[in-house]
Amino acid sequence: MAGDQLSRIFAALADPTRRDMVARLAAGDATVGELADPYEVSVQAVSKHIKVLSDAGLVSQHKDAQRRPCHLEAEVFDLMTKWIERYRQQAEERYARLDAVLAEMRDERPTDHHREHGAAS
Amino acid sequence: MAGDQLSRIFAALADPTRRDMVARLAAGDATVGELADPYEVSVQAVSKHIKVLSDAGLVSQHKDAQRRPCHLEAEVFDLMTKWIERYRQQAEERYARLDAVLAEMRDERPTDHHREHGAAS
DNA sequence: TCCTTGTTCAACTAATTGGTTGAACAAGGA
DNA sequence: TCCTTGTTCAACCAATTAGTTGAACAAGGA
């Protein structure tokens, strides 16, 4: 399980070290060695982190002699943003409706002017 | 490790079942039992999933007799969106600049074929 | 050619996680 | 009161994962 890209992306970014690397790469491409420098972990561990980001499509690498510079693939972030926005908006709309209903109830109570127009779920 | 909220949020959403539950909750509050219904897993497993979402701040629960209806906390999504947008924009700006530089180079030597993109700045 | 640099592979360990079952607990309803 | 419903706790298992070390490999430079 956890095979789809969205799962891989979220899982990749659940690790603070990897988020840090993404932040670093947003400022410019970097080799695995350069990325490993600020951390106390082994280069191999960093290489593994890059693989995770790479499998998620967040990072690509191209050959340059014996180096493999890492490059942030910003477009993939759209997948996440779309997913997030969809449910946030849905939830917020629900609240807008609820607020409207509550406001209406507040309005109707003191004067009892207009009658209700059907139940809101 | 993985103690900060952003890590918990990303980790929580890395699981497709939990993303599904978020989708369900975006349409309206639901009890643990109702959430468990469409899945083949035990109610206890669903309860654990809700705990993960709850620890991440994505879901809250309130008491209603013996029920504990789950409620999606849409505001928390902002944390993610902000993090994502920051680095995406940063990366995109970098490309805008790179594109400008490449365009300039193209203008300056029309005969030279376009080069591979190396590290910027 | 041999040596150095940069990266990855392989094997292993410890910790985490998603699932299970069985028991407990909390709040109504008979 | 006892019974049912809804939820969580506890203990356990299998799979995954972040880290380690040691070895391999690929590409220049002497």
Short mmCIF file of C-alpha atoms (C1' of nucleotides) in Angstrom, two decimals:
data_model
loop_
_atom_site.label_atom_id
_atom_site.label_comp_id
_atom_site.label_asym_id
_atom_site.label_seq_id
_atom_site.Cartn_x
_atom_site.Cartn_y
_atom_site.Cartn_z
CA MET A 1 0.00 0.00 0.00
CA ALA A 2 0.89 3.70 0.09
CA GLY A 3 1.80 3.31 -3.55
CA ASP A 4 0.21 6.36 -5.11
CA GLN A 5 2.14 9.54 -5.73
CA LEU A 6 0.22 11.68 -3.27
CA SER A 7 1.06 9.22 -0.50
CA ARG A 8 4.71 9.23 -1.48
CA ILE A 9 4.80 13.02 -1.56
CA PHE A 10 3.20 13.45 1.85
CA ALA A 11 5.35 10.70 3.34
CA ALA A 12 8.49 12.27 1.88
CA LEU A 13 7.66 15.64 3.44
CA ALA A 14 6.73 14.16 6.81
CA ASP A 15 10.45 14.05 7.66
CA PRO A 16 11.89 17.38 8.88
CA THR A 17 15.33 16.60 7.45
CA ARG A 18 13.80 16.10 4.01
CA ARG A 19 11.74 19.29 4.33
CA ASP A 20 14.97 21.04 5.18
CA MET A 21 16.56 19.66 2.02
CA VAL A 22 13.63 20.87 -0.05
CA ALA A 23 14.11 24.31 1.50
CA ARG A 24 17.79 24.19 0.60
CA LEU A 25 17.04 23.07 -2.95
CA ALA A 26 14.48 25.84 -3.41
CA ALA A 27 17.42 28.24 -3.18
CA GLY A 28 19.33 26.39 -5.89
CA ASP A 29 20.47 22.99 -7.13
CA ALA A 30 22.96 21.10 -4.96
CA THR A 31 24.91 17.84 -5.00
CA VAL A 32 24.29 15.06 -2.50
CA GLY A 33 27.57 15.94 -0.80
CA GLU A 34 26.63 19.59 -0.45
CA LEU A 35 23.25 18.61 0.94
CA ALA A 36 24.87 16.24 3.44
CA ASP A 37 27.26 18.88 4.74
CA PRO A 38 25.03 20.68 7.28
CA TYR A 39 23.81 17.42 8.83
CA GLU A 40 25.56 15.07 11.21
CA VAL A 41 24.30 11.96 9.44
CA SER A 42 26.28 9.93 6.91
CA VAL A 43 26.31 10.74 3.21
CA GLN A 44 24.59 7.42 2.60
CA ALA A 45 21.67 8.46 4.78
CA VAL A 46 21.34 11.69 2.79
CA SER A 47 21.50 9.71 -0.44
CA LYS A 48 18.58 7.64 0.83
CA HIS A 49 16.61 10.78 1.68
CA ILE A 50 17.19 12.09 -1.82
CA LYS A 51 15.94 8.78 -3.21
CA VAL A 52 12.72 9.16 -1.24
CA LEU A 53 12.21 12.71 -2.53
CA SER A 54 13.10 11.52 -6.00
CA ASP A 55 10.63 8.60 -5.90
CA ALA A 56 7.96 11.09 -4.89
CA GLY A 57 8.84 13.19 -7.93
CA LEU A 58 9.83 16.16 -5.80
CA VAL A 59 13.46 16.08 -6.85
CA SER A 60 15.28 15.08 -10.02
CA GLN A 61 18.97 14.41 -10.56
CA HIS A 62 21.08 14.78 -13.65
CA LYS A 63 24.54 13.44 -14.36
CA ASP A 64 27.48 15.81 -14.20
CA ALA A 65 30.76 13.82 -14.18
CA GLN A 66 30.73 11.89 -10.90
CA ARG A 67 28.31 14.36 -9.32
CA ARG A 68 24.49 14.04 -9.38
CA PRO A 69 23.13 17.52 -8.71
CA CYS A 70 19.64 17.55 -7.21
CA HIS A 71 16.97 19.77 -8.61
CA LEU A 72 13.63 20.68 -7.04
CA GLU A 73 10.62 19.87 -9.22
CA ALA A 74 8.27 22.63 -8.15
CA GLU A 75 5.36 21.53 -10.32
CA VAL A 76 4.72 18.44 -8.19
CA PHE A 77 3.74 20.72 -5.33
CA ASP A 78 0.61 21.53 -7.32
CA LEU A 79 -0.70 18.02 -6.74
CA MET A 80 -0.60 18.59 -3.00
CA THR A 81 -1.95 22.10 -3.15
CA LYS A 82 -4.90 20.93 -5.23
CA TRP A 83 -5.72 18.12 -2.84
CA ILE A 84 -5.48 20.41 0.17
CA GLU A 85 -7.46 23.25 -1.35
CA ARG A 86 -10.28 21.01 -2.42
CA TYR A 87 -11.08 19.80 1.07
CA ARG A 88 -10.34 23.04 2.79
CA GLN A 89 -12.73 24.90 0.52
CA GLN A 90 -15.36 22.19 0.92
CA ALA A 91 -15.08 22.44 4.69
CA GLU A 92 -15.10 26.22 4.64
CA GLU A 93 -18.15 26.39 2.40
CA ARG A 94 -19.90 24.13 4.85
CA TYR A 95 -19.13 26.66 7.56
CA ALA A 96 -20.22 29.57 5.44
CA ARG A 97 -23.59 27.84 5.05
CA LEU A 98 -23.76 27.04 8.75
CA ASP A 99 -22.89 30.61 9.63
CA ALA A 100 -25.60 31.85 7.30
CA VAL A 101 -28.15 29.59 8.95
CA LEU A 102 -27.06 30.69 12.41
CA ALA A 103 -27.15 34.34 11.38
CA GLU A 104 -30.62 33.87 10.01
CA MET A 105 -31.79 32.21 13.20
CA ARG A 106 -30.32 35.13 15.14
CA ASP A 107 -32.13 37.57 12.87
CA GLU A 108 -35.45 35.80 13.03
CA ARG A 109 -35.63 35.39 16.76
CA PRO A 110 -35.93 38.94 18.09
CA THR A 111 -38.67 40.18 15.73
CA ASP A 112 -40.07 36.92 14.33
CA HIS A 113 -40.71 38.64 10.99
CA HIS A 114 -40.22 36.09 8.16
CA ARG A 115 -40.83 32.37 8.41
CA GLU A 116 -38.22 29.69 7.78
CA HIS A 117 -37.75 28.37 4.25
CA GLY A 118 -36.88 24.70 4.77
CA ALA A 119 -34.39 22.82 6.91
CA ALA A 120 -30.66 23.16 6.33
CA SER A 121 -29.01 19.79 6.97
CA MET B 1 11.84 12.75 16.08
CA ALA B 2 9.04 13.87 13.80
CA GLY B 3 7.61 15.76 16.72
CA ASP B 4 6.61 19.07 15.16
CA GLN B 5 3.12 19.71 13.90
CA LEU B 6 4.04 19.99 10.24
CA SER B 7 5.63 16.54 10.39
CA ARG B 8 2.57 15.10 12.09
CA ILE B 9 0.28 16.69 9.50
CA PHE B 10 2.24 15.38 6.51
CA ALA B 11 2.62 11.94 8.11
CA ALA B 12 -1.10 11.80 8.86
CA LEU B 13 -1.99 12.57 5.24
CA ALA B 14 0.56 10.13 3.83
CA ASP B 15 -1.96 7.34 4.40
CA PRO B 16 -4.66 7.00 1.71
CA THR B 17 -7.22 5.71 4.20
CA ARG B 18 -6.75 8.79 6.33
CA ARG B 19 -6.95 11.09 3.30
CA ASP B 20 -10.19 9.34 2.46
CA MET B 21 -11.49 10.05 5.94
CA VAL B 22 -10.57 13.71 5.59
CA ALA B 23 -12.49 13.76 2.32
CA ARG B 24 -15.46 12.21 4.08
CA LEU B 25 -15.27 14.70 6.94
CA ALA B 26 -15.08 17.64 4.55
CA ALA B 27 -18.65 16.77 3.59
CA GLY B 28 -19.79 16.82 7.21
CA ASP B 29 -19.03 15.60 10.73
CA ALA B 30 -19.20 11.86 11.36
CA THR B 31 -18.80 9.41 14.25
CA VAL B 32 -15.99 6.87 14.39
CA GLY B 33 -18.51 4.14 13.63
CA GLU B 34 -19.83 5.93 10.57
CA LEU B 35 -16.29 6.51 9.36
CA ALA B 36 -15.42 2.85 9.88
CA ASP B 37 -18.40 1.63 7.88
CA PRO B 38 -17.04 1.85 4.29
CA TYR B 39 -13.75 0.15 5.23
CA GLU B 40 -13.00 -3.47 5.86
CA VAL B 41 -10.76 -2.79 8.81
CA SER B 42 -11.80 -3.01 12.45
CA VAL B 43 -13.35 -0.08 14.30
CA GLN B 44 -10.27 -0.02 16.52
CA ALA B 45 -8.06 0.56 13.49
CA VAL B 46 -10.26 3.48 12.43
CA SER B 47 -10.15 4.84 15.96
CA LYS B 48 -6.35 4.80 15.73
CA HIS B 49 -6.46 6.61 12.38
CA ILE B 50 -8.66 9.29 13.94
CA LYS B 51 -6.18 9.62 16.78
CA VAL B 52 -3.38 10.26 14.29
CA LEU B 53 -5.45 12.91 12.50
CA SER B 54 -6.43 14.35 15.86
CA ASP B 55 -2.82 14.51 17.11
CA ALA B 56 -1.95 16.38 13.93
CA GLY B 57 -4.70 18.87 14.70
CA LEU B 58 -6.59 18.02 11.52
CA VAL B 59 -9.61 16.62 13.33
CA SER B 60 -11.31 17.40 16.63
CA GLN B 61 -13.86 15.35 18.53
CA HIS B 62 -16.60 16.44 20.90
CA LYS B 63 -18.67 14.39 23.30
CA ASP B 64 -22.24 13.53 22.40
CA ALA B 65 -23.55 10.81 24.74
CA GLN B 66 -21.44 7.74 23.98
CA ARG B 67 -20.59 9.04 20.52
CA ARG B 68 -17.50 11.17 19.65
CA PRO B 69 -18.31 12.90 16.37
CA CYS B 70 -15.25 13.89 14.35
CA HIS B 71 -14.93 17.35 12.92
CA LEU B 72 -12.46 18.55 10.28
CA GLU B 73 -10.32 21.49 11.39
CA ALA B 74 -9.83 23.24 8.07
CA GLU B 75 -7.59 26.00 9.39
CA VAL B 76 -4.70 23.60 9.99
CA PHE B 77 -4.47 23.09 6.24
CA ASP B 78 -3.15 26.64 6.06
CA LEU B 79 0.06 25.57 7.77
CA MET B 80 0.74 23.11 4.97
CA THR B 81 -0.31 25.45 2.21
CA LYS B 82 2.00 28.15 3.54
CA TRP B 83 4.95 25.79 3.72
CA ILE B 84 4.31 24.47 0.23
CA GLU B 85 3.73 27.85 -1.36
CA ARG B 86 6.86 29.34 0.10
CA TYR B 87 9.19 26.86 -1.52
CA ARG B 88 7.27 26.54 -4.72
CA GLN B 89 7.34 30.27 -5.23
CA GLN B 90 11.01 30.41 -4.33
CA ALA B 91 11.78 27.68 -6.86
CA GLU B 92 9.60 29.29 -9.50
CA GLU B 93 11.18 32.68 -9.05
CA ARG B 94 14.54 31.05 -9.50
CA TYR B 95 13.37 29.71 -12.83
CA ALA B 96 11.95 33.02 -13.87
CA ARG B 97 15.40 34.51 -13.24
CA LEU B 98 17.13 31.64 -15.01
CA ASP B 99 14.81 32.00 -17.96
CA ALA B 100 15.60 35.69 -18.09
CA VAL B 101 19.33 34.97 -18.06
CA LEU B 102 18.97 32.35 -20.78
CA ALA B 103 16.85 34.71 -22.84
CA GLU B 104 19.51 37.36 -22.49
CA MET B 105 22.21 34.93 -23.55
CA ARG B 106 20.11 33.93 -26.52
CA ASP B 107 19.75 37.57 -27.48
CA GLU B 108 23.42 38.27 -27.11
CA ARG B 109 24.67 35.35 -29.17
CA PRO B 110 21.96 34.37 -31.63
CA THR B 111 24.26 31.83 -33.32
CA ASP B 112 25.15 29.87 -30.18
CA HIS B 113 22.95 26.82 -29.59
CA HIS B 114 21.15 26.71 -26.24
CA ARG B 115 23.08 25.10 -23.38
CA GLU B 116 22.11 22.69 -20.59
CA HIS B 117 21.02 24.45 -17.41
CA GLY B 118 23.58 24.17 -14.64
CA ALA B 119 23.26 25.57 -11.11
CA ALA B 120 21.95 29.10 -10.96
CA SER B 121 23.84 31.71 -8.92
"C1'" DT C 1 47.99 3.18 -14.88
"C1'" DC C 2 46.74 4.25 -9.94
"C1'" DC C 3 44.45 7.52 -6.78
"C1'" DT C 4 40.82 10.51 -5.30
"C1'" DT C 5 36.16 12.14 -5.23
"C1'" DG C 6 31.15 11.55 -5.29
"C1'" DT C 7 27.56 8.48 -5.09
"C1'" DT C 8 25.06 4.31 -4.47
"C1'" DC C 9 24.35 -0.69 -3.06
"C1'" DA C 10 24.02 -4.36 0.55
"C1'" DA C 11 23.32 -5.98 4.96
"C1'" DC C 12 22.11 -5.08 9.44
"C1'" DT C 13 19.73 -2.81 13.65
"C1'" DA C 14 16.35 -0.18 16.31
"C1'" DA C 15 12.20 2.30 16.25
"C1'" DT C 16 7.75 3.21 14.25
"C1'" DT C 17 3.45 1.95 12.27
"C1'" DG C 18 -0.94 -0.25 10.62
"C1'" DG C 19 -3.22 -4.02 11.53
"C1'" DT C 20 -5.22 -7.64 14.64
"C1'" DT C 21 -8.02 -9.49 19.01
"C1'" DG C 22 -9.84 -9.14 23.68
"C1'" DA C 23 -11.04 -6.36 27.47
"C1'" DA C 24 -12.58 -2.13 29.56
"C1'" DC C 25 -15.32 1.85 30.01
"C1'" DA C 26 -19.10 5.34 29.46
"C1'" DA C 27 -23.85 6.51 28.46
"C1'" DG C 28 -28.49 5.46 27.40
"C1'" DG C 29 -32.62 2.30 27.08
"C1'" DA C 30 -35.29 -1.92 28.71
"C1'" DT D 1 -30.63 -2.93 37.62
"C1'" DC D 2 -28.87 -5.31 33.41
"C1'" DC D 3 -28.07 -4.95 28.39
"C1'" DT D 4 -26.66 -2.71 24.25
"C1'" DT D 5 -24.03 0.67 21.68
"C1'" DG D 6 -19.91 3.39 20.68
"C1'" DT D 7 -15.35 4.11 21.63
"C1'" DT D 8 -10.83 3.43 23.43
"C1'" DC D 9 -6.97 0.78 25.80
"C1'" DA D 10 -3.48 -3.02 25.89
"C1'" DA D 11 -0.75 -6.39 23.98
"C1'" DC D 12 0.90 -8.33 20.18
"C1'" DC D 13 2.60 -9.16 15.05
"C1'" DA D 14 4.41 -8.00 10.41
"C1'" DA D 15 6.12 -4.59 7.50
"C1'" DT D 16 8.44 -0.34 6.86
"C1'" DT D 17 11.93 3.01 7.74
"C1'" DA D 18 15.90 6.02 9.26
"C1'" DG D 19 20.06 5.20 10.61
"C1'" DT D 20 24.60 2.62 10.66
"C1'" DT D 21 29.13 0.48 8.37
"C1'" DG D 22 31.64 -1.58 4.57
"C1'" DA D 23 32.11 -2.33 -0.21
"C1'" DA D 24 31.47 -1.20 -4.98
"C1'" DC D 25 31.30 1.69 -8.91
"C1'" DA D 26 31.95 5.71 -12.12
"C1'" DA D 27 34.59 9.62 -13.71
"C1'" DG D 28 38.42 12.62 -13.67
"C1'" DG D 29 43.30 13.94 -12.47
"C1'" DA D 30 48.30 12.55 -11.29
#
